Amino acid sequence: MNVNQSAPPVPPYGQNQPIYPGYHQSSYGGQPGPAAPATPYGAYNGPVPGYQQAPPQGVPRAPPSSGAPPASAAQVPCGQTTYGQFGQGDIQNGPSSTAQMQRVPGSQQFGPPLAPVVSQPAVLQPYGPPPTSTQVTAQLAGMQISGAVAQAPPPSGLGYGPPTSLASASGNFPNSGPYGSYPQSQAPPLSQAQGHPGVQPPLRSAPPLASSFTSPASGGPQMPSMTGLLPPGQGFGSLPVNQANHVSSPPAPALPPGTQMTGPPVPPPPPMHSPQQPGYQLQQNGSFGPARGPQPNYESPYPGAPTFGSQPGPPQPLPPKRLDPDAIPSPQLNELPPQQKTRHRIDPDAIPSPIQVIEDDRNNRGSEPFVTGVRGQVPPLVTTNFLVKDQGNASPRYIRCTSYNIPCTSDMAKQAQVPLAAVIKPLARLPPEEASPYVVDHGESGPLRCNRCKAYMCPLMTFIEGGRRFQCSFCSCVNDVPPQYFQHLDHTGKRVDAYDRPELSLGSYEFLATVDYCKNNKFPSPPAFIFMIDVSYNAIRTGLVRLLCEELKSLLDYLPREGGAEESAIRVGFVTYNKVLHFYNVKSSLAQPQMMVVSDVADMFVPLLDGFLVNVSESRAVITSLLDQIPEMFADTRETETVFAPVIQAGMEALKAAECAGKLFLFHTSLPIAEAPGKLKNRDDRKLINTDKEKTLFQPQTGTYQTLAKECVAQGCCVDLFLFPNQYVDVATLSVVPQLTGGSVYKYACFQVENDQERFLSDLRRDVQKVVGFDAVMRVRTSTGIRAVDFFGAFYMSNTTDVELAGLDGDKTVTVEFKHDDRLNEENGALLQCALLYTSCAGQRRLRIHNLALNCCTQLADLYRNCETDTLINYMAKFAYRAVLNSPVKTVRDTLITQCAQILACYRKNCASPSSAGQLILPECMKLLPVYLNCVLKSDVLQPGAEVTTDDRAYVRQLVSSMDVAETNVFFYPRLLPLTKSPLDSTAEPPAVRASEERLSSGDIYLLENGLNLFVWVGASVQQGVVQSLFNVSSFSQITSGLSVLPVLDNPLSKKVRGLIDSLRAQRMRYMKLIVVKQEDKLEMLFKHFLVEDKSLSGGASYVDFLCHMHKEIRQLLS
């Protein structure tokens, strides 16, 4: 949190409010798996290739010309450098340097690169004059092109140009389909310092010699020669052209959004010579992309809608030759020997950078508190640390929306295709500087509500007739104010006690519920925790049972408690099981615990009531004795089979008998194959991947668990499942009950005490101690005009409006989608009220209310100006991850791509200033939509690599379903932090770099995290002193690959790195296990899977390729 903030004011309303200590603000975004075959998107202007696994019949397969190894070479022998792209200690941060990708002369044709994609500034000018042709981007203006003309068209099916990622990460592997990647052009790249991605790179002051491209004899367009404008090898601002753009180099002075630097006027460019395509002006309006001539073996540009299985078409006739004085080759480059010519590709620094957007938001919005008094304000990004001051709307920590300005009509919403959704985290933990919601007690009369729509009293209601009545802002019904609630109004029509009442002045608050809000009209008992421990052979052999029993002895002192309570009101019980169940009587009056065995698992019952659920402090001695005895009792077991459904059934029956809600903690190791209800078989089948039956892998095997979950929800029995599998356990089926009861699933594959102890115990402690609301029901009310139509998350719904949660903790979110059912108006806006009825840890029935007012608009530009991309991606990921239950994965991927293209095409058509079709224009607040969406498409659920198991996919699918926006942000786009760049005495986090292999320097060490995984990557040429300081060994070769803990050493670097790892772990919902990865090591493949801007081994596109593909999809929609 910002240290400079003044201390928050003392809580008004005269109440001592509990706050949750130890809170750390979440940071930001990524995803797990392998490294990279060719992209599923074809060359930019060509047809979209199919996802087939081999070249089509009759198409000759050319050998890869730009140097990527075949798949067999992907496992690099020790000592052979795949990272040889850059010299020792270099950072490859930007376009390749001269010696990197060597050209095979005369074998390929290259299209020109695209100019930078730059988003429109937030201030839109829908009908401005088109920018003049002088506005040439710095990147394009700096290029020179040689006169070497390609001699022959390549065979059909050969990719045009080198892969867009470095060879080691993106080779043309076999089985990757007969297509290459986005076409390239040759030129010395202009290395650009990473400036503000929303601002166009500065322009040269000299007029360009040409602004359009002609098609030379070969059919590939030529770049304008810039001879005479700049000294050879120099770009704007005297940046050396061929120097790698080091991470540490200072950023170029960024222009403020909307600024343009132009030179003297020049005549308009000559028209294009290709009859099929218009001439593209290069413009400075936040757009990119020159034209490119027709390619051999390609149909005319942008044929109809893409079918992912299309083949290259017949050769097209080339346009007539035409000499152009501007296409004369520049002598400097032509005199270079062929091996020194570099290939130019889209400069990654010229396309929108997540790192830059995050950094800018932190700088612009991190210092001021976010005051919620104004309707429809877009909050700072989830990656920014900021304080919230509640002045009538709920904090963004509780509710975040995809857009804070909703279209007034359903037609407008359909046109834009932007989903209208809110991600709600009703019990979110707040940082210590912010007060928890105030608790309001209205006595026996209970909270005041609207008679018609049942909305609760809130700051949005209007008092009329001198305060005797109020008008509901949700349904417009006029209600009487009860005498005990009456208060006079001031001259503005506001009640004089408005600021003394939380429900009239704050966006979030709680009401104490009356007995009418309780089950069977009686107040609830305090909840109970039941620990259910698998004692089969696997659990005993790994040491899990002994470790768990030892930990529970101390952990039971930390059960959650209300406010300043001396001890927790929660009672505990213990069950062990394999093929049968063992219940334990731990009544305080006993000298030793008693065991009772239930072997009839088909008809489960609880053999004892008195003495099963006990108060920890009263029965401390008996509980300790039991936990000592359990590991010894089962030490010699040979029982390998387990049951699962009867265990949950038993826990639920115990809670029912005790007439209380509660939580079951299940510790389970294997597929439940013993004869019992819920018995499962091994149905793991990788052959189903990429078929229509793939969806069955995500569906539960049997309906038993849905029925069981429904009974659990009715009882308020939440299930948290800790899995320790050595092989397939069918997570898709076992996770049904936790998912539907609002619980969590934790998975520790191949659990070993020495390696996984810290991670498991840390997760367990956090899970047992976190504050939970039990037996909860949530309803979202909206003002007239919109309604909640769809819900995503871990819960059960028995009707269309009520979200039922046996348990809800501070990490879980419920995502709600809204649709129009009437017209909205700009004056009133749109209102949301989320009401959560729950039982607290102390057994108190409460209502937590969150209110949010949004703006409404009649102009699409206002919608696009007030969107939040991180929330949009959270919604789209959850939508896709649910859709795989019922649709083929390929269909789900195509749906996401189409929706994203429609959103951006609508913006381009209706909001952007006029410009050539060759430019990609993105709205300012959605400029990261393509990069983030590509990360979702490449994730393990939608595009698994060979080593991702079916269980892993099911696990991630259910995990993401209830993630908040900060978690999905870092999960899909991981953070990559260089560890040796920032000064040792600095306590701040080092600035992140983009998640791409190009950003790694072999002379540096990086830390990568995505909320679940934590890697330390060590470059092969790191200085010896750094290796010694961090790993306590004398050289790189002595570092143990796969190391999971850093040695505790007394030096500044070691302390700093360990401190950083601790702070990152504290920010995340789950403990991240550390893995040390050495450059060139076999583990590096796993690490590279998280470098999400590069191609992935499973066939996912690189960021650059996907951006080009999106551009093509948008153009097809517009044409």
mmCIF file of C-alpha atoms in Angstrom, residues 115-116 131-142 190 192 199-208 211 226 229-230 235-237 253 255 259-264 282-285 287:
data_model
loop_
_atom_site.group_PDB
_atom_site.id
_atom_site.type_symbol
_atom_site.label_atom_id
_atom_site.label_comp_id
_atom_site.label_asym_id
_atom_site.label_seq_id
_atom_site.Cartn_x
_atom_site.Cartn_y
_atom_site.Cartn_z
ATOM 1 C CA ALA A 115 3.869 -0.380 -38.355
ATOM 2 C CA PRO A 116 3.265 -0.210 -34.627
ATOM 3 C CA PRO A 131 -4.399 12.733 -40.934
ATOM 4 C CA THR A 132 -1.971 13.938 -43.571
ATOM 5 C CA SER A 133 0.395 11.602 -45.307
ATOM 6 C CA THR A 134 3.361 13.147 -43.538
ATOM 7 C CA GLN A 135 2.491 11.256 -40.420
ATOM 8 C CA VAL A 136 4.827 8.325 -40.821
ATOM 9 C CA THR A 137 5.718 6.213 -37.835
ATOM 10 C CA ALA A 138 9.283 6.177 -36.639
ATOM 11 C CA GLN A 139 9.595 2.490 -37.175
ATOM 12 C CA LEU A 140 8.647 2.544 -40.839
ATOM 13 C CA ALA A 141 10.573 5.676 -41.634
ATOM 14 C CA GLY A 142 13.809 4.138 -40.433
ATOM 15 C CA LEU A 190 15.155 0.373 -35.616
ATOM 16 C CA GLN A 192 12.985 1.402 -30.009
ATOM 17 C CA VAL A 199 1.632 6.795 -27.817
ATOM 18 C CA GLN A 200 2.921 6.560 -31.349
ATOM 19 C CA PRO A 201 6.721 6.434 -31.593
ATOM 20 C CA PRO A 202 7.972 9.938 -32.371
ATOM 21 C CA LEU A 203 8.182 10.924 -36.012
ATOM 22 C CA ARG A 204 11.195 12.074 -37.909
ATOM 23 C CA SER A 205 11.248 15.714 -38.739
ATOM 24 C CA ALA A 206 12.345 15.162 -42.329
ATOM 25 C CA PRO A 207 9.624 14.295 -44.818
ATOM 26 C CA PRO A 208 9.597 10.669 -45.923
ATOM 27 C CA SER A 211 4.612 6.675 -48.059
ATOM 28 C CA MET A 226 15.448 6.463 -46.565
ATOM 29 C CA LEU A 229 17.488 11.199 -44.098
ATOM 30 C CA LEU A 230 19.551 9.741 -41.288
ATOM 31 C CA GLY A 235 17.376 5.890 -35.907
ATOM 32 C CA PHE A 236 15.434 8.692 -34.326
ATOM 33 C CA GLY A 237 17.106 10.103 -31.260
ATOM 34 C CA PRO A 253 10.636 10.314 -24.152
ATOM 35 C CA LEU A 255 4.572 11.726 -26.171
ATOM 36 C CA THR A 259 0.188 14.395 -29.551
ATOM 37 C CA GLN A 260 1.575 14.139 -33.047
ATOM 38 C CA MET A 261 4.999 15.142 -34.280
ATOM 39 C CA THR A 262 4.878 15.931 -37.944
ATOM 40 C CA GLY A 263 7.343 17.206 -40.469
ATOM 41 C CA PRO A 264 6.792 19.627 -43.356
ATOM 42 C CA LEU A 282 0.656 5.559 -42.903
ATOM 43 C CA GLN A 283 -1.061 7.473 -40.191
ATOM 44 C CA GLN A 284 -0.343 8.763 -36.762
ATOM 45 C CA ASN A 285 -3.757 8.023 -35.278
ATOM 46 C CA SER A 287 -3.041 2.583 -35.925
#
